[in-house]
Amino acid sequence: TYPSSNLDQINYQLSMNITRFDATTEGKVICETSWTILKKASNKQLIYASKTYHDFIGDNFSYNQLANSLSKITSRIAIEIAQEISRAASRLH
């Protein structure tokens, strides 16, 4: 949780910036995000990624479909971050 009351105990920090997370009237769902992992002791950037995610739900969509699409994109982001951390684990020690 950020901000943490125990900042001195944090070894690594994940920061994420979401600049767009919405749908067009044509049913295109878009999420623009960038994220980085910092090593707190040195404030060194270890991993950085920037990506735009897309989904399409059609122009006659319900709010339930929109919420499901946004949730699916959020899951994709979390999986990709976890995969990057796993690939970089040797550099994080």
Short mmCIF file of N, CA, C and O in Angstrom, two decimals:
data_model
loop_
_atom_site.label_atom_id
_atom_site.label_comp_id
_atom_site.label_asym_id
_atom_site.label_seq_id
_atom_site.Cartn_x
_atom_site.Cartn_y
_atom_site.Cartn_z
N THR A 1 0.85 -1.18 0.00
CA THR A 1 0.00 0.00 0.00
C THR A 1 0.89 1.24 0.00
O THR A 1 1.90 1.28 0.69
N TYR A 2 0.52 2.23 -0.76
CA TYR A 2 1.30 3.46 -0.83
C TYR A 2 0.43 4.62 -0.37
O TYR A 2 -0.73 4.68 -0.75
N PRO A 3 0.91 5.51 0.40
CA PRO A 3 2.26 5.52 0.97
C PRO A 3 2.33 4.60 2.17
O PRO A 3 1.39 4.46 2.92
N SER A 4 3.45 3.99 2.32
CA SER A 4 3.67 3.06 3.42
C SER A 4 4.17 3.81 4.64
O SER A 4 4.92 4.78 4.54
N SER A 5 3.79 3.33 5.79
CA SER A 5 4.30 3.93 7.02
C SER A 5 5.68 3.38 7.36
O SER A 5 6.35 3.89 8.24
N ASN A 6 6.11 2.34 6.66
CA ASN A 6 7.41 1.71 6.91
C ASN A 6 8.30 1.81 5.67
O ASN A 6 8.82 0.81 5.19
N LEU A 7 8.50 3.00 5.15
CA LEU A 7 9.28 3.16 3.92
C LEU A 7 10.70 2.65 4.05
O LEU A 7 11.29 2.20 3.07
N ASP A 8 11.26 2.69 5.24
CA ASP A 8 12.63 2.22 5.42
C ASP A 8 12.75 0.70 5.31
O ASP A 8 13.84 0.17 5.15
N GLN A 9 11.63 -0.02 5.35
CA GLN A 9 11.65 -1.47 5.25
C GLN A 9 11.36 -1.96 3.82
O GLN A 9 11.34 -3.16 3.58
N ILE A 10 11.15 -1.06 2.89
CA ILE A 10 10.83 -1.43 1.51
C ILE A 10 12.12 -1.59 0.72
O ILE A 10 12.97 -0.71 0.71
N ASN A 11 12.28 -2.74 0.05
CA ASN A 11 13.45 -2.99 -0.78
C ASN A 11 13.22 -2.58 -2.22
O ASN A 11 14.12 -2.08 -2.89
N TYR A 12 12.02 -2.84 -2.72
CA TYR A 12 11.67 -2.54 -4.11
C TYR A 12 10.32 -1.87 -4.14
O TYR A 12 9.47 -2.12 -3.30
N GLN A 13 10.13 -1.02 -5.14
CA GLN A 13 8.87 -0.30 -5.27
C GLN A 13 8.37 -0.38 -6.70
O GLN A 13 9.13 -0.14 -7.65
N LEU A 14 7.11 -0.74 -6.86
CA LEU A 14 6.45 -0.75 -8.16
C LEU A 14 5.62 0.51 -8.26
O LEU A 14 4.78 0.78 -7.40
N SER A 15 5.89 1.31 -9.28
CA SER A 15 5.10 2.52 -9.53
C SER A 15 4.43 2.36 -10.88
O SER A 15 5.05 1.93 -11.85
N MET A 16 3.15 2.72 -10.93
CA MET A 16 2.40 2.60 -12.17
C MET A 16 1.70 3.91 -12.48
O MET A 16 1.18 4.57 -11.58
N ASN A 17 1.70 4.26 -13.75
CA ASN A 17 1.01 5.45 -14.21
C ASN A 17 0.02 5.02 -15.30
O ASN A 17 0.44 4.52 -16.34
N ILE A 18 -1.25 5.19 -15.04
CA ILE A 18 -2.28 4.88 -16.04
C ILE A 18 -2.78 6.20 -16.59
O ILE A 18 -3.35 7.00 -15.86
N THR A 19 -2.54 6.42 -17.88
CA THR A 19 -2.94 7.69 -18.49
C THR A 19 -4.27 7.60 -19.22
O THR A 19 -4.86 8.64 -19.52
N ARG A 20 -4.72 6.38 -19.49
CA ARG A 20 -6.03 6.21 -20.12
C ARG A 20 -6.58 4.84 -19.75
O ARG A 20 -5.88 3.84 -19.79
N PHE A 21 -7.86 4.82 -19.41
CA PHE A 21 -8.53 3.57 -19.05
C PHE A 21 -10.01 3.77 -19.29
O PHE A 21 -10.76 4.12 -18.39
N ASP A 22 -10.44 3.60 -20.54
CA ASP A 22 -11.82 3.89 -20.89
C ASP A 22 -12.24 3.16 -22.16
O ASP A 22 -11.50 2.33 -22.68
N ALA A 23 -13.43 3.49 -22.64
CA ALA A 23 -13.94 2.90 -23.88
C ALA A 23 -14.50 4.01 -24.76
O ALA A 23 -15.00 5.02 -24.26
N THR A 24 -14.40 3.78 -26.05
CA THR A 24 -14.99 4.72 -27.01
C THR A 24 -16.45 4.32 -27.24
O THR A 24 -16.88 3.22 -26.87
N THR A 25 -17.21 5.19 -27.86
CA THR A 25 -18.61 4.87 -28.16
C THR A 25 -18.72 3.75 -29.19
O THR A 25 -19.76 3.12 -29.29
N GLU A 26 -17.64 3.48 -29.91
CA GLU A 26 -17.63 2.37 -30.87
C GLU A 26 -17.32 1.03 -30.21
O GLU A 26 -17.27 0.00 -30.87
N GLY A 27 -17.03 1.04 -28.89
CA GLY A 27 -16.78 -0.20 -28.16
C GLY A 27 -15.33 -0.62 -28.11
O GLY A 27 -15.03 -1.77 -27.79
N LYS A 28 -14.41 0.29 -28.40
CA LYS A 28 -12.99 -0.01 -28.25
C LYS A 28 -12.57 0.34 -26.83
O LYS A 28 -12.75 1.48 -26.39
N VAL A 29 -12.03 -0.63 -26.13
CA VAL A 29 -11.58 -0.42 -24.76
C VAL A 29 -10.07 -0.22 -24.81
O VAL A 29 -9.35 -0.98 -25.44
N ILE A 30 -9.60 0.84 -24.14
CA ILE A 30 -8.19 1.23 -24.23
C ILE A 30 -7.64 1.51 -22.84
O ILE A 30 -8.27 2.19 -22.03
N CYS A 31 -6.44 0.99 -22.60
CA CYS A 31 -5.72 1.28 -21.37
C CYS A 31 -4.28 1.61 -21.74
O CYS A 31 -3.59 0.77 -22.33
N GLU A 32 -3.84 2.80 -21.42
CA GLU A 32 -2.46 3.22 -21.64
C GLU A 32 -1.78 3.28 -20.28
O GLU A 32 -2.25 3.98 -19.38
N THR A 33 -0.69 2.55 -20.14
CA THR A 33 -0.03 2.49 -18.85
C THR A 33 1.49 2.39 -19.00
O THR A 33 1.99 1.93 -20.02
N SER A 34 2.17 2.83 -18.00
CA SER A 34 3.61 2.60 -17.88
C SER A 34 3.88 2.27 -16.42
O SER A 34 3.15 2.69 -15.53
N TRP A 35 4.90 1.47 -16.20
CA TRP A 35 5.24 1.09 -14.83
C TRP A 35 6.73 0.85 -14.72
O TRP A 35 7.41 0.60 -15.70
N THR A 36 7.21 0.98 -13.51
CA THR A 36 8.63 0.80 -13.25
C THR A 36 8.81 0.14 -11.88
O THR A 36 7.98 0.30 -11.00
N ILE A 37 9.90 -0.60 -11.76
CA ILE A 37 10.29 -1.14 -10.46
C ILE A 37 11.62 -0.50 -10.09
O ILE A 37 12.57 -0.51 -10.88
N LEU A 38 11.64 0.10 -8.91
CA LEU A 38 12.83 0.77 -8.40
C LEU A 38 13.42 -0.02 -7.24
O LEU A 38 12.69 -0.58 -6.43
N LYS A 39 14.73 -0.03 -7.17
CA LYS A 39 15.42 -0.54 -5.97
C LYS A 39 15.52 0.65 -5.03
O LYS A 39 16.13 1.66 -5.35
N LYS A 40 14.86 0.55 -3.89
CA LYS A 40 14.73 1.70 -2.99
C LYS A 40 16.06 2.22 -2.45
O LYS A 40 16.25 3.43 -2.35
N ALA A 41 17.00 1.35 -2.13
CA ALA A 41 18.26 1.79 -1.52
C ALA A 41 19.02 2.74 -2.44
O ALA A 41 19.57 3.75 -1.99
N SER A 42 19.01 2.45 -3.73
CA SER A 42 19.76 3.27 -4.69
C SER A 42 18.84 4.13 -5.55
O SER A 42 19.32 4.96 -6.32
N ASN A 43 17.53 3.94 -5.42
CA ASN A 43 16.54 4.60 -6.27
C ASN A 43 16.80 4.30 -7.76
O ASN A 43 16.49 5.09 -8.62
N LYS A 44 17.41 3.14 -8.01
CA LYS A 44 17.76 2.72 -9.36
C LYS A 44 16.57 2.03 -10.01
O LYS A 44 15.93 1.16 -9.42
N GLN A 45 16.27 2.42 -11.26
CA GLN A 45 15.21 1.78 -12.03
C GLN A 45 15.70 0.43 -12.53
O GLN A 45 16.68 0.35 -13.25
N LEU A 46 15.02 -0.64 -12.14
CA LEU A 46 15.41 -1.98 -12.54
C LEU A 46 14.62 -2.47 -13.76
O LEU A 46 15.16 -3.17 -14.61
N ILE A 47 13.34 -2.16 -13.81
CA ILE A 47 12.47 -2.58 -14.90
C ILE A 47 11.58 -1.40 -15.27
O ILE A 47 11.08 -0.70 -14.39
N TYR A 48 11.37 -1.21 -16.57
CA TYR A 48 10.42 -0.19 -17.04
C TYR A 48 9.65 -0.77 -18.22
O TYR A 48 10.23 -1.46 -19.07
N ALA A 49 8.37 -0.51 -18.27
CA ALA A 49 7.55 -0.92 -19.40
C ALA A 49 6.48 0.12 -19.65
O ALA A 49 5.99 0.77 -18.73
N SER A 50 6.14 0.28 -20.91
CA SER A 50 5.07 1.17 -21.33
C SER A 50 4.29 0.47 -22.42
O SER A 50 4.89 -0.06 -23.37
N LYS A 51 2.97 0.43 -22.28
CA LYS A 51 2.18 -0.34 -23.24
C LYS A 51 0.75 0.18 -23.30
O LYS A 51 0.24 0.70 -22.32
N THR A 52 0.15 0.01 -24.45
CA THR A 52 -1.27 0.30 -24.63
C THR A 52 -1.99 -1.03 -24.86
O THR A 52 -1.60 -1.81 -25.72
N TYR A 53 -3.02 -1.26 -24.07
CA TYR A 53 -3.82 -2.48 -24.16
C TYR A 53 -5.14 -2.14 -24.84
O TYR A 53 -5.72 -1.08 -24.60
N HIS A 54 -5.62 -3.08 -25.67
CA HIS A 54 -6.87 -2.87 -26.40
C HIS A 54 -7.78 -4.08 -26.22
O HIS A 54 -7.32 -5.20 -26.11
N ASP A 55 -9.06 -3.80 -26.24
CA ASP A 55 -10.08 -4.84 -26.29
C ASP A 55 -11.23 -4.25 -27.11
O ASP A 55 -11.33 -3.03 -27.28
N PHE A 56 -12.07 -5.10 -27.63
CA PHE A 56 -13.20 -4.62 -28.41
C PHE A 56 -14.46 -5.33 -27.93
O PHE A 56 -14.50 -6.56 -27.88
N ILE A 57 -15.47 -4.55 -27.55
CA ILE A 57 -16.71 -5.12 -27.04
C ILE A 57 -17.91 -4.75 -27.92
O ILE A 57 -19.03 -5.12 -27.62
N GLY A 58 -17.68 -4.05 -29.01
CA GLY A 58 -18.77 -3.69 -29.92
C GLY A 58 -19.48 -2.42 -29.51
O GLY A 58 -19.40 -1.98 -28.37
N ASP A 59 -20.17 -1.81 -30.45
CA ASP A 59 -20.77 -0.50 -30.19
C ASP A 59 -22.09 -0.56 -29.42
O ASP A 59 -22.60 0.44 -28.97
N ASN A 60 -22.65 -1.73 -29.24
CA ASN A 60 -23.89 -1.87 -28.49
C ASN A 60 -23.61 -2.64 -27.19
O ASN A 60 -24.22 -3.66 -26.91
N PHE A 61 -22.67 -2.12 -26.40
CA PHE A 61 -22.21 -2.84 -25.21
C PHE A 61 -22.96 -2.41 -23.95
O PHE A 61 -23.49 -1.30 -23.87
N SER A 62 -22.97 -3.32 -23.00
CA SER A 62 -23.57 -3.02 -21.69
C SER A 62 -22.45 -2.59 -20.73
O SER A 62 -21.27 -2.81 -20.98
N TYR A 63 -22.85 -2.00 -19.61
CA TYR A 63 -21.86 -1.63 -18.61
C TYR A 63 -21.20 -2.87 -18.01
O TYR A 63 -20.03 -2.83 -17.63
N ASN A 64 -21.92 -3.96 -17.96
CA ASN A 64 -21.35 -5.21 -17.47
C ASN A 64 -20.24 -5.68 -18.41
O ASN A 64 -19.18 -6.11 -17.95
N GLN A 65 -20.47 -5.61 -19.72
CA GLN A 65 -19.43 -5.98 -20.68
C GLN A 65 -18.22 -5.07 -20.55
O GLN A 65 -17.08 -5.52 -20.64
N LEU A 66 -18.46 -3.77 -20.36
CA LEU A 66 -17.37 -2.81 -20.20
C LEU A 66 -16.56 -3.14 -18.96
O LEU A 66 -15.33 -3.19 -19.00
N ALA A 67 -17.24 -3.38 -17.84
CA ALA A 67 -16.54 -3.71 -16.60
C ALA A 67 -15.74 -5.00 -16.76
O ALA A 67 -14.60 -5.08 -16.28
N ASN A 68 -16.29 -5.99 -17.43
CA ASN A 68 -15.56 -7.24 -17.66
C ASN A 68 -14.33 -7.02 -18.52
O ASN A 68 -13.27 -7.59 -18.26
N SER A 69 -14.45 -6.18 -19.53
CA SER A 69 -13.31 -5.89 -20.41
C SER A 69 -12.21 -5.16 -19.65
O SER A 69 -11.03 -5.50 -19.77
N LEU A 70 -12.58 -4.16 -18.86
CA LEU A 70 -11.59 -3.43 -18.06
C LEU A 70 -10.92 -4.35 -17.05
O LEU A 70 -9.71 -4.27 -16.82
N SER A 71 -11.69 -5.27 -16.47
CA SER A 71 -11.13 -6.24 -15.54
C SER A 71 -10.16 -7.18 -16.25
O SER A 71 -9.09 -7.50 -15.70
N LYS A 72 -10.51 -7.60 -17.45
CA LYS A 72 -9.64 -8.49 -18.22
C LYS A 72 -8.32 -7.80 -18.55
O LYS A 72 -7.25 -8.40 -18.43
N ILE A 73 -8.38 -6.53 -18.91
CA ILE A 73 -7.15 -5.77 -19.20
C ILE A 73 -6.31 -5.64 -17.93
O ILE A 73 -5.09 -5.80 -17.96
N THR A 74 -6.95 -5.36 -16.80
CA THR A 74 -6.23 -5.24 -15.52
C THR A 74 -5.51 -6.55 -15.21
O THR A 74 -4.35 -6.54 -14.77
N SER A 75 -6.16 -7.66 -15.45
CA SER A 75 -5.53 -8.97 -15.23
C SER A 75 -4.33 -9.17 -16.15
O SER A 75 -3.29 -9.68 -15.71
N ARG A 76 -4.45 -8.76 -17.41
CA ARG A 76 -3.33 -8.89 -18.35
C ARG A 76 -2.13 -8.08 -17.87
O ARG A 76 -0.99 -8.54 -17.95
N ILE A 77 -2.39 -6.87 -17.37
CA ILE A 77 -1.31 -6.03 -16.87
C ILE A 77 -0.62 -6.71 -15.69
O ILE A 77 0.61 -6.79 -15.64
N ALA A 78 -1.40 -7.21 -14.75
CA ALA A 78 -0.83 -7.87 -13.57
C ALA A 78 0.00 -9.09 -13.95
O ALA A 78 1.09 -9.30 -13.41
N ILE A 79 -0.49 -9.88 -14.90
CA ILE A 79 0.25 -11.06 -15.35
C ILE A 79 1.56 -10.65 -16.00
O ILE A 79 2.61 -11.25 -15.73
N GLU A 80 1.52 -9.63 -16.85
CA GLU A 80 2.75 -9.18 -17.52
C GLU A 80 3.77 -8.63 -16.52
O GLU A 80 4.96 -8.87 -16.66
N ILE A 81 3.31 -7.90 -15.51
CA ILE A 81 4.23 -7.40 -14.49
C ILE A 81 4.86 -8.58 -13.74
O ILE A 81 6.07 -8.62 -13.52
N ALA A 82 4.05 -9.56 -13.36
CA ALA A 82 4.57 -10.74 -12.66
C ALA A 82 5.59 -11.48 -13.51
O ALA A 82 6.62 -11.93 -13.02
N GLN A 83 5.32 -11.61 -14.81
CA GLN A 83 6.26 -12.28 -15.71
C GLN A 83 7.57 -11.52 -15.82
O GLN A 83 8.65 -12.12 -15.82
N GLU A 84 7.50 -10.20 -15.89
CA GLU A 84 8.72 -9.39 -15.96
C GLU A 84 9.53 -9.51 -14.69
O GLU A 84 10.76 -9.59 -14.72
N ILE A 85 8.86 -9.50 -13.55
CA ILE A 85 9.56 -9.66 -12.28
C ILE A 85 10.22 -11.02 -12.22
O ILE A 85 11.38 -11.14 -11.80
N SER A 86 9.52 -12.05 -12.66
CA SER A 86 10.09 -13.40 -12.66
C SER A 86 11.33 -13.47 -13.55
O SER A 86 12.35 -14.04 -13.17
N ARG A 87 11.27 -12.87 -14.74
CA ARG A 87 12.41 -12.88 -15.66
C ARG A 87 13.60 -12.10 -15.08
O ARG A 87 14.74 -12.43 -15.30
N ALA A 88 13.30 -11.06 -14.33
CA ALA A 88 14.36 -10.20 -13.81
C ALA A 88 14.80 -10.57 -12.39
O ALA A 88 15.62 -9.87 -11.82
N ALA A 89 14.27 -11.64 -11.84
CA ALA A 89 14.53 -11.99 -10.44
C ALA A 89 16.02 -12.06 -10.12
O ALA A 89 16.43 -11.63 -9.04
N SER A 90 16.83 -12.54 -11.03
CA SER A 90 18.27 -12.63 -10.76
C SER A 90 18.90 -11.24 -10.63
O SER A 90 19.87 -11.06 -9.89
N ARG A 91 18.33 -10.24 -11.31
CA ARG A 91 18.87 -8.88 -11.21
C ARG A 91 18.37 -8.17 -9.96
O ARG A 91 18.93 -7.16 -9.56
N LEU A 92 17.32 -8.67 -9.34
CA LEU A 92 16.73 -7.99 -8.19
C LEU A 92 17.40 -8.37 -6.87
O LEU A 92 17.03 -7.90 -5.82
N HIS A 93 18.40 -9.22 -6.92
CA HIS A 93 19.08 -9.64 -5.68
C HIS A 93 20.41 -8.98 -5.55
O HIS A 93 21.13 -8.54 -6.21
#
